XYZ file of C-alpha atoms in Angstrom:
574
model
C -28.613 -2.071 -1.523
C -30.377 -0.512 1.421
C -28.539 2.200 3.308
C -29.697 4.827 5.753
C -29.549 8.443 4.567
C -27.055 9.338 7.291
C -24.689 6.582 6.257
C -25.005 7.490 2.602
C -24.168 11.097 3.406
C -21.172 10.073 5.454
C -19.910 7.809 2.694
C -20.423 10.490 0.068
C -18.358 12.979 2.056
C -15.528 10.640 2.984
C -15.344 9.143 -0.496
C -15.038 12.474 -2.296
C -11.954 11.270 -4.097
C -12.672 7.553 -3.891
C -12.206 4.885 -1.294
C -9.604 2.674 -2.886
C -7.040 0.205 -1.708
C -3.453 0.815 -2.509
C -1.272 -1.668 -3.411
C 0.419 -2.043 -1.090
C -1.186 0.454 1.071
C 1.218 -0.840 1.800
C 4.939 -0.975 1.842
C 6.253 0.385 -1.415
C 9.221 -1.439 -2.907
C 9.865 1.012 -5.684
C 12.395 3.730 -6.051
C 12.038 7.418 -5.414
C 10.910 8.406 -8.885
C 7.392 7.200 -8.168
C 5.921 9.604 -5.614
C 2.479 11.912 -4.719
C 1.882 15.456 -5.594
C -1.660 16.097 -6.674
C -5.152 14.758 -6.258
C -6.509 12.988 -9.276
C -9.785 11.274 -8.597
C -10.304 9.879 -12.077
C -8.330 6.806 -13.036
C -6.935 6.623 -16.538
C -5.176 3.893 -18.369
C -1.426 4.088 -18.170
C -1.126 6.085 -21.363
C -3.472 8.677 -19.941
C -6.246 7.915 -22.399
C -9.820 6.746 -22.058
C -10.002 3.208 -20.725
C -13.109 2.274 -22.639
C -13.270 0.387 -25.924
C -14.019 2.828 -28.754
C -15.864 0.227 -30.772
C -13.532 0.314 -33.788
C -10.491 -0.986 -31.928
C -9.014 -4.259 -33.156
C -7.547 -6.530 -30.527
C -4.124 -8.068 -31.051
C -4.142 -11.793 -31.689
C -1.693 -12.336 -28.836
C -3.164 -10.987 -25.597
C -0.052 -11.525 -23.454
C 0.838 -8.498 -21.345
C 4.543 -8.166 -20.505
C 5.473 -6.170 -17.424
C 8.302 -6.045 -14.877
C 8.296 -6.298 -11.089
C 11.310 -4.647 -9.477
C 11.077 -7.018 -6.510
C 9.703 -10.525 -6.114
C 6.609 -10.591 -3.870
C 7.684 -12.072 -0.506
C 4.408 -14.006 -0.226
C 1.184 -14.838 -2.050
C -0.728 -15.460 1.167
C -3.292 -12.625 1.454
C -3.024 -12.812 5.246
C 0.740 -12.200 5.177
C 1.059 -9.766 2.255
C 1.987 -6.164 3.024
C 3.738 -4.712 -0.018
C 2.852 -3.171 -3.368
C 4.379 -5.961 -5.454
C 2.323 -8.658 -3.749
C -0.752 -6.448 -4.085
C -0.275 -6.156 -7.849
C -0.141 -9.916 -8.385
C -2.720 -10.861 -5.741
C -5.215 -8.496 -7.367
C -4.993 -10.575 -10.545
C -5.535 -13.861 -8.676
C -8.175 -13.008 -6.078
C -11.360 -11.042 -5.682
C -12.960 -9.851 -2.465
C -16.557 -9.104 -1.609
C -16.127 -5.826 -3.471
C -13.739 -4.521 -6.084
C -12.902 -0.891 -6.716
C -13.929 0.927 -9.855
C -10.874 3.073 -10.484
C -12.814 5.450 -12.717
C -15.514 6.283 -10.165
C -13.523 5.597 -7.010
C -16.467 3.631 -5.643
C -16.785 0.081 -4.375
C -18.744 -2.125 -6.749
C -19.935 -5.732 -6.513
C -17.224 -8.358 -6.540
C -17.934 -11.776 -5.113
C -20.808 -10.092 -3.284
C -23.556 -9.506 -5.850
C -25.386 -7.117 -3.533
C -25.548 -6.105 0.111
C -27.792 -4.537 2.728
C -26.681 -2.161 5.479
C -28.568 -1.686 8.728
C -29.904 1.768 9.620
C -27.201 2.242 12.268
C -24.410 1.343 9.820
C -23.192 -1.560 11.931
C -24.493 -4.682 10.182
C -23.697 -5.529 6.562
C -25.383 -8.509 4.930
C -23.600 -9.654 1.787
C -25.296 -11.849 -0.800
C -22.708 -13.818 -2.739
C -23.014 -14.436 -6.471
C -22.572 -17.849 -8.082
C -18.780 -17.810 -8.333
C -16.309 -20.685 -8.194
C -12.705 -21.253 -7.239
C -10.183 -22.110 -9.937
C -10.687 -25.817 -9.159
C -14.467 -25.540 -9.650
C -15.521 -25.473 -5.977
C -18.171 -22.855 -5.174
C -17.022 -19.682 -3.416
C -18.978 -19.633 -0.148
C -19.444 -17.383 2.849
C -17.396 -19.816 4.934
C -14.363 -19.032 2.752
C -14.431 -15.435 3.997
C -14.933 -16.496 7.602
C -11.954 -18.839 7.275
C -9.760 -16.159 5.749
C -10.601 -13.485 8.307
C -10.064 -15.904 11.169
C -6.570 -16.646 9.818
C -5.787 -12.928 9.815
C -7.003 -12.383 13.374
C -5.620 -15.624 14.833
C -3.097 -14.545 17.506
C -1.380 -17.932 17.249
C -0.472 -17.558 13.578
C 3.302 -17.562 13.087
C 4.156 -15.017 11.920
C 1.136 -12.995 12.926
C -0.658 -11.174 10.110
C 0.879 -7.693 9.678
C -2.475 -6.283 8.634
C -4.526 -7.844 11.443
C -5.434 -4.356 12.616
C -7.344 -3.785 9.379
C -9.918 -6.233 10.749
C -10.259 -4.434 14.067
C -13.294 -2.743 12.526
C -15.142 -6.011 13.112
C -16.970 -6.429 16.391
C -14.526 -8.161 18.775
C -11.878 -8.351 16.035
C -9.226 -6.665 18.163
C -10.401 -8.489 21.271
C -9.911 -11.849 19.551
C -6.464 -10.896 18.275
C -5.396 -9.749 21.749
C -6.941 -12.883 23.347
C -9.489 -10.959 25.400
C -12.055 -12.991 23.481
C -11.190 -16.626 22.785
C -14.242 -17.777 20.822
C -14.130 -16.644 17.187
C -17.905 -17.031 17.035
C -18.060 -13.784 19.011
C -16.259 -11.907 16.226
C -18.530 -9.963 13.873
C -18.447 -12.259 10.851
C -20.866 -15.125 10.313
C -21.825 -17.407 7.443
C -25.624 -17.326 7.612
C -25.692 -19.859 4.803
C -23.478 -20.777 1.853
C -24.295 -17.568 -0.023
C -24.959 -15.095 2.808
C -22.279 -13.425 4.918
C -23.236 -11.216 7.865
C -20.649 -8.715 9.114
C -21.072 -6.705 12.305
C -18.833 -3.708 12.923
C -17.590 -2.201 16.170
C -18.566 1.283 14.971
C -19.908 2.772 11.723
C -17.041 2.832 9.217
C -17.700 5.020 6.165
C -14.963 3.414 4.067
C -15.718 -0.211 4.965
C -16.950 -1.234 1.510
C -13.664 0.009 0.037
C -11.683 -1.902 2.639
C -13.340 -5.135 1.531
C -11.523 -4.943 -1.813
C -8.162 -4.963 -0.008
C -6.171 -8.209 -0.077
C -6.293 -8.790 3.683
C -10.056 -9.320 3.261
C -9.766 -11.792 0.360
C -11.286 -15.269 0.863
C -9.135 -18.387 0.971
C -10.001 -21.893 -0.194
C -10.506 -24.659 2.367
C -7.383 -26.424 1.041
C -5.182 -23.984 2.986
C -6.137 -25.673 6.249
C -3.353 -27.883 7.503
C -0.999 -26.848 4.687
C 1.434 -24.220 5.931
C 3.180 -24.090 2.541
C 0.092 -23.703 0.356
C 1.152 -20.238 -0.871
C 4.664 -21.282 -1.886
C 3.754 -23.261 -5.007
C 1.561 -22.604 -8.019
C 0.287 -26.178 -7.721
C -1.304 -25.589 -4.297
C -2.760 -22.118 -4.867
C -6.474 -22.289 -5.562
C -7.737 -18.783 -6.320
C -10.991 -17.061 -7.257
C -9.863 -14.103 -9.363
C -9.511 -13.301 -13.040
C -6.150 -15.102 -13.368
C -4.343 -18.079 -11.879
C -0.627 -18.472 -11.196
C 0.700 -20.846 -13.856
C 4.472 -20.302 -13.804
C 6.824 -19.221 -11.059
C 10.597 -19.338 -11.427
C 11.928 -17.847 -8.210
C 14.001 -14.752 -8.808
C 13.311 -14.733 -12.553
C 9.681 -14.612 -13.617
C 5.998 -15.123 -12.835
C 3.102 -15.837 -15.146
C -0.629 -15.641 -14.529
C -3.128 -17.050 -17.026
C -6.777 -16.146 -17.561
C -9.089 -18.098 -15.286
C -11.926 -19.269 -17.511
C -13.913 -20.194 -14.403
C -13.902 -16.575 -13.121
C -17.476 -15.336 -12.872
C -16.752 -12.300 -15.076
C -14.401 -14.060 -17.516
C -16.236 -12.450 -20.439
C -14.794 -9.065 -19.369
C -11.201 -10.334 -19.319
C -9.421 -9.854 -22.648
C -5.842 -10.684 -21.634
C -4.894 -14.350 -21.947
C -1.689 -14.062 -19.890
C 0.419 -11.622 -17.920
C 4.151 -12.302 -17.931
C 6.052 -10.660 -15.057
C 9.825 -10.432 -15.282
C 11.626 -9.965 -11.947
C 14.397 -7.439 -12.533
C 15.491 -4.868 -9.944
C 17.485 -2.750 -12.402
C 15.709 0.319 -13.722
C 18.239 0.614 -16.543
C 17.512 -2.947 -17.672
C 13.773 -2.394 -17.428
C 13.925 0.767 -19.523
C 16.110 -0.918 -22.144
C 13.695 -3.857 -22.324
C 10.812 -1.438 -22.815
C 12.587 0.438 -25.597
C 13.494 -2.873 -27.267
C 9.825 -3.903 -27.303
C 10.230 -6.644 -24.693
C 7.904 -4.923 -22.194
C 4.552 -3.235 -22.784
C 4.862 -1.026 -19.720
C 7.700 0.286 -17.542
C 7.958 2.337 -14.388
C 5.820 2.679 -11.288
C 4.260 1.243 -9.358
C 5.641 -2.178 -10.300
C 9.042 -1.145 -11.624
C 11.174 1.919 -12.102
C 12.569 4.306 -14.648
C 16.083 5.467 -13.684
C 15.782 8.914 -12.166
C 18.285 10.488 -14.552
C 16.298 9.127 -17.499
C 12.933 10.594 -16.502
C 13.509 14.044 -18.057
C 14.876 12.356 -21.178
C 12.110 9.807 -21.820
C 9.401 12.364 -21.027
C 10.653 14.319 -24.067
C 11.623 11.357 -26.253
C 8.349 9.477 -25.722
C 5.738 12.139 -24.921
C 2.819 9.949 -26.032
C 3.931 7.095 -23.783
C 5.179 8.925 -20.699
C 2.695 9.670 -17.895
C 3.222 11.411 -14.569
C 0.385 11.046 -12.096
C 0.060 12.355 -8.563
C -0.723 9.581 -6.108
C -1.526 9.468 -2.410
C 1.751 8.020 -1.147
C 4.653 9.193 0.976
C 8.383 8.375 0.900
C 10.132 8.535 4.273
C 12.922 7.268 6.488
C 11.993 5.596 9.750
C 13.966 5.165 12.965
C 14.347 2.162 15.199
C 13.550 4.211 18.297
C 14.265 1.278 20.606
C 17.998 1.526 19.872
C 20.295 4.177 21.292
C 20.912 6.932 20.427
C 17.789 7.009 18.252
C 15.588 6.743 21.319
C 16.377 10.450 21.693
C 13.822 12.653 19.878
C 16.227 15.596 19.616
C 18.712 13.537 17.632
C 15.917 12.304 15.356
C 14.655 15.853 14.816
C 18.134 17.109 13.982
C 18.443 14.565 11.179
C 14.989 15.438 9.801
C 15.695 19.179 9.812
C 18.968 18.804 7.903
C 17.531 17.277 4.722
C 16.950 19.756 1.889
C 13.939 18.160 0.239
C 13.679 20.443 -2.783
C 17.347 19.917 -3.617
C 16.732 16.174 -3.342
C 13.758 16.373 -5.724
C 15.394 18.742 -8.209
C 18.720 16.916 -8.406
C 18.146 13.297 -7.436
C 14.590 11.982 -7.771
C 13.699 14.201 -10.766
C 10.086 13.034 -10.684
C 8.167 16.186 -9.832
C 7.490 15.099 -6.258
C 6.357 17.448 -3.473
C 8.471 18.013 -0.330
C 6.831 16.345 2.672
C 6.744 17.711 6.199
C 3.893 15.500 7.384
C 2.818 11.905 6.818
C -0.645 12.122 5.235
C -0.222 13.052 1.540
C -2.364 15.259 -0.681
C -5.311 13.496 -2.297
C -6.657 12.028 0.948
C -10.169 13.114 1.875
C -10.789 15.167 5.011
C -13.934 16.435 6.684
C -14.619 18.825 3.832
C -12.344 18.460 0.826
C -8.757 17.276 1.183
C -7.269 16.642 4.610
C -3.942 18.199 3.587
C -5.692 21.417 2.528
C -7.326 21.790 5.934
C -4.381 20.526 7.991
C -1.077 21.977 6.789
C 2.039 19.825 7.075
C 4.065 22.519 8.838
C 5.295 20.319 11.677
C 8.950 21.310 11.283
C 11.238 23.368 9.078
C 14.570 22.694 7.397
C 17.129 24.564 9.504
C 20.701 23.299 9.626
C 21.804 25.671 12.407
C 18.876 24.775 14.667
C 19.555 21.116 13.854
C 23.165 21.439 15.073
C 21.961 22.861 18.377
C 19.375 20.090 18.789
C 21.940 17.409 17.974
C 24.337 18.838 20.578
C 21.587 18.785 23.207
C 20.618 15.235 22.304
C 24.201 13.990 22.391
C 24.744 15.613 25.779
C 21.657 13.858 27.139
C 23.040 10.557 25.826
C 26.510 11.193 27.256
C 28.089 11.344 23.807
C 30.528 13.786 22.242
C 29.803 12.631 18.693
C 27.180 10.514 17.016
C 28.586 7.065 16.188
C 28.520 5.973 12.547
C 24.889 5.733 11.439
C 23.652 2.772 9.378
C 21.075 3.671 6.730
C 19.356 0.678 5.082
C 17.468 0.535 1.794
C 16.165 -2.200 -0.484
C 17.793 -2.883 -3.845
C 17.022 -0.017 -6.202
C 19.097 2.492 -8.094
C 16.727 5.229 -6.985
C 16.865 4.325 -3.291
C 20.655 4.183 -3.482
C 20.931 7.653 -4.991
C 18.584 9.102 -2.377
C 20.456 7.422 0.472
C 23.829 8.685 -0.738
C 22.488 12.218 -1.194
C 20.971 12.347 2.297
C 24.080 10.791 3.845
C 26.063 13.576 2.205
C 23.690 16.222 3.618
C 24.056 14.791 7.122
C 27.828 14.665 6.776
C 28.127 18.256 5.541
C 25.665 19.817 7.973
C 26.203 17.744 11.114
C 29.527 15.961 10.629
C 27.816 12.560 10.811
C 29.375 9.518 9.174
C 26.803 7.291 7.457
C 27.152 3.727 6.241
C 24.561 2.893 3.563
C 23.477 -0.743 3.347
C 21.635 -2.313 0.409
C 19.413 -5.343 1.065
C 17.223 -7.610 -1.076
C 13.501 -6.819 -0.633
C 12.404 -9.820 1.450
C 15.451 -9.545 3.737
C 14.958 -5.799 4.047
C 11.297 -6.182 5.069
C 12.171 -8.889 7.610
C 14.910 -6.746 9.163
C 12.585 -3.783 9.486
C 9.875 -5.901 11.094
C 12.383 -7.333 13.575
C 13.829 -3.879 14.375
C 17.160 -5.043 13.011
C 18.168 -1.615 11.689
C 18.930 1.963 12.751
C 17.415 4.071 9.973
C 15.607 2.576 6.969
C 13.812 3.873 3.916
C 10.108 3.252 3.581
C 7.117 4.183 1.474
C 3.443 4.048 2.324
C 0.476 4.060 -0.025
C -3.163 4.471 0.941
C -5.215 1.329 1.422
C -8.395 3.431 1.380
C -9.186 7.119 1.133
C -9.091 8.297 4.731
C -6.249 9.657 6.922
C -6.676 6.579 9.112
C -4.818 4.454 6.560
C -1.656 6.486 7.263
C -2.066 7.003 10.987
C -3.363 3.778 12.530
C -0.228 1.889 11.490
C 1.726 3.599 14.294
C -0.316 2.328 17.227
C 1.511 0.275 19.834
C 2.223 -3.193 18.481
C 0.764 -2.424 15.044
C 1.687 -5.000 12.393
C 3.233 -2.323 10.178
C 4.747 -0.280 13.005
C 8.397 -1.081 12.361
C 9.795 1.654 14.626
C 9.029 0.327 18.109
C 6.865 3.405 18.734
C 4.539 2.988 21.716
C 2.601 6.046 22.847
C -0.636 5.529 24.867
C -1.810 9.054 24.052
C -1.383 8.405 20.351
C -3.222 5.073 20.651
C -6.091 6.805 22.439
C -6.495 9.395 19.667
C -6.566 6.726 16.968
C -9.073 4.571 18.846
C -11.338 7.578 19.423
C -11.172 8.471 15.738
C -12.111 4.912 14.794
C -15.128 5.035 17.083
C -16.348 8.432 15.839
C -18.641 9.143 12.907
C -18.235 12.931 13.320
C -16.036 13.879 10.358
C -14.923 17.211 11.838
C -14.051 15.630 15.177
C -12.141 12.831 13.435
C -10.119 15.365 11.435
C -9.162 17.176 14.629
C -8.059 13.886 16.179
C -6.020 13.033 13.091
C -4.315 16.437 13.176
C -3.352 15.949 16.827
C -2.077 12.428 16.122
C -0.001 13.532 13.126
C 1.502 16.392 15.145
C 2.436 13.916 17.862
C 3.946 11.559 15.305
C 6.068 14.170 13.503
C 6.490 17.392 15.470
C 6.598 15.928 18.975
C 8.164 12.489 18.568
C 9.652 12.517 15.025
C 9.684 8.731 14.749
C 10.163 9.116 11.007
C 11.556 11.611 8.502
C 8.987 12.513 5.815
C 10.843 13.236 2.589
C 8.364 13.679 -0.245
C 4.908 12.856 -1.562
C 5.084 10.519 -4.522
C 4.328 10.929 -8.166
C 4.035 7.894 -10.397
C 6.161 8.040 -13.549
C 5.588 5.383 -16.169
C 5.868 4.475 -19.850
C 3.096 2.607 -21.647
C 2.941 1.454 -25.236
C 0.109 3.189 -27.060
C -1.446 -0.159 -27.943
C -1.947 -1.115 -24.273
C -5.354 -0.027 -22.956
C -7.553 -0.635 -19.938
C -4.821 -0.820 -17.288
C -5.691 1.613 -14.511
C -4.079 3.369 -11.566
C -6.244 4.426 -8.644
C -5.727 7.606 -6.623
C -3.226 5.824 -4.386
C -1.098 4.587 -7.277
C -2.171 0.933 -7.037
C -2.381 -0.720 -10.449
C -5.126 -2.980 -11.797
C -4.025 -5.095 -14.748
C -7.064 -7.357 -14.949
C -9.111 -5.334 -17.455
C -6.185 -4.486 -19.706
C -6.036 -5.402 -23.384
C -3.690 -5.064 -26.349
C -4.579 -3.539 -29.699
C -3.130 -4.570 -33.030
C 0.285 -3.036 -33.543
């Protein structure tokens, strides 16, 4: 792989902790006991032990991994996916040009066997290995062109929520916004069946890591003309380590080893059985009864009140890991009175985050006063070390004064009953009730909490059919951009209605810059605008991931963002 020295240096600096996708960079469906506190660059298996085979290990005869998903993935279309649950399953079924090595935090060859990078860092030439789809068709460069065109197609209904992740391509944004109408002008071209040429708008240090993210996965030619291809196991042709073999909506999923996968020799699991249960209590009971091999984040949950108990009862199976994710509440700022920043700030300043962590979430999280979590690389070391998240303080008295000013500006004597929405989860419910109580006691606000099933909840947020809603965001790659570019005007994951030209300008300038110090300064200004100035969301805490793993399960890894990779897992005799 040929790279210029300057590009190598830039990549080395930005990827200090590892450029890794998140699972759902993505929207996080799980409860509040899985949140981010510390930087941990080295991935471990879920039991916190070495992921390698010791040589004297004996594999179990039955290599069926049993795990729970707390919410059913809303889609298996890589172009439409945007949540951690979909990411977990899609990662078993697909492979991009690169895949991330969770131990090193570096991109390594996936479907691309090797690649060359031009001296200016703008042109990547990927040489595809001899890989095939699950039906035996060869994986070709045209499959990536097809997939990326689907993501950027402005006429797709619904439009791809992660289309902006392909704005790094030359004319990617211009095609999506219809300023360019010929996709041939976009920076992706199949030179031949096994050669893909990608031209970027500007040098992007973390681009190789981005290519392992599901929005960049290839799709088989059979998707053309079949709008429902991703709704049935019988029409999903995939190129990853596993194929979807069973799907009972609302109950279970099963993926089975794909013997046609190019690296099938490295895959020890024969099947992965996913139960679909949104009760943490049921999940924990199933784990203790031996019906699950793993429980907890990021795919499921351990009830918050049980975390201190199981950490003592099962010390060899319990693991807490800091991950680069943030838990927050977001406002629909297009709806009165939440179009008033003073009212939004008053609500943010009234939440006692440490009380919430110590008495409700119980997962060792860190209070959040910004949006970019610890563990994300900055210009020199961690971004959060250089840029403190001191954008506001908890101050109930100051909050009362701000609320009074905001209400006066809106012509109101009292804030009408507030609706706070969350997706089905015992943890989310407890957090919502606790915060509603804080708002009631400090500001006299009445709050109606509303529980919604995951797919409905996501749809309502996207359509701005809410007032205040819980949310979680996990890094898609190791750069502050993954947390900040989602809030640009019209962004596919901007579910607040936020539209600030000054903010957009800062983000676009940061994307075009290869000066790490200058980019960090731009990010700091953008984050200040997002939180201190406009307060379009209420940061609550940085996640930790709390999980339980049977000691016989090895090889399953979490990356720095908390995304899980099940594909290289295996079960020992037990």
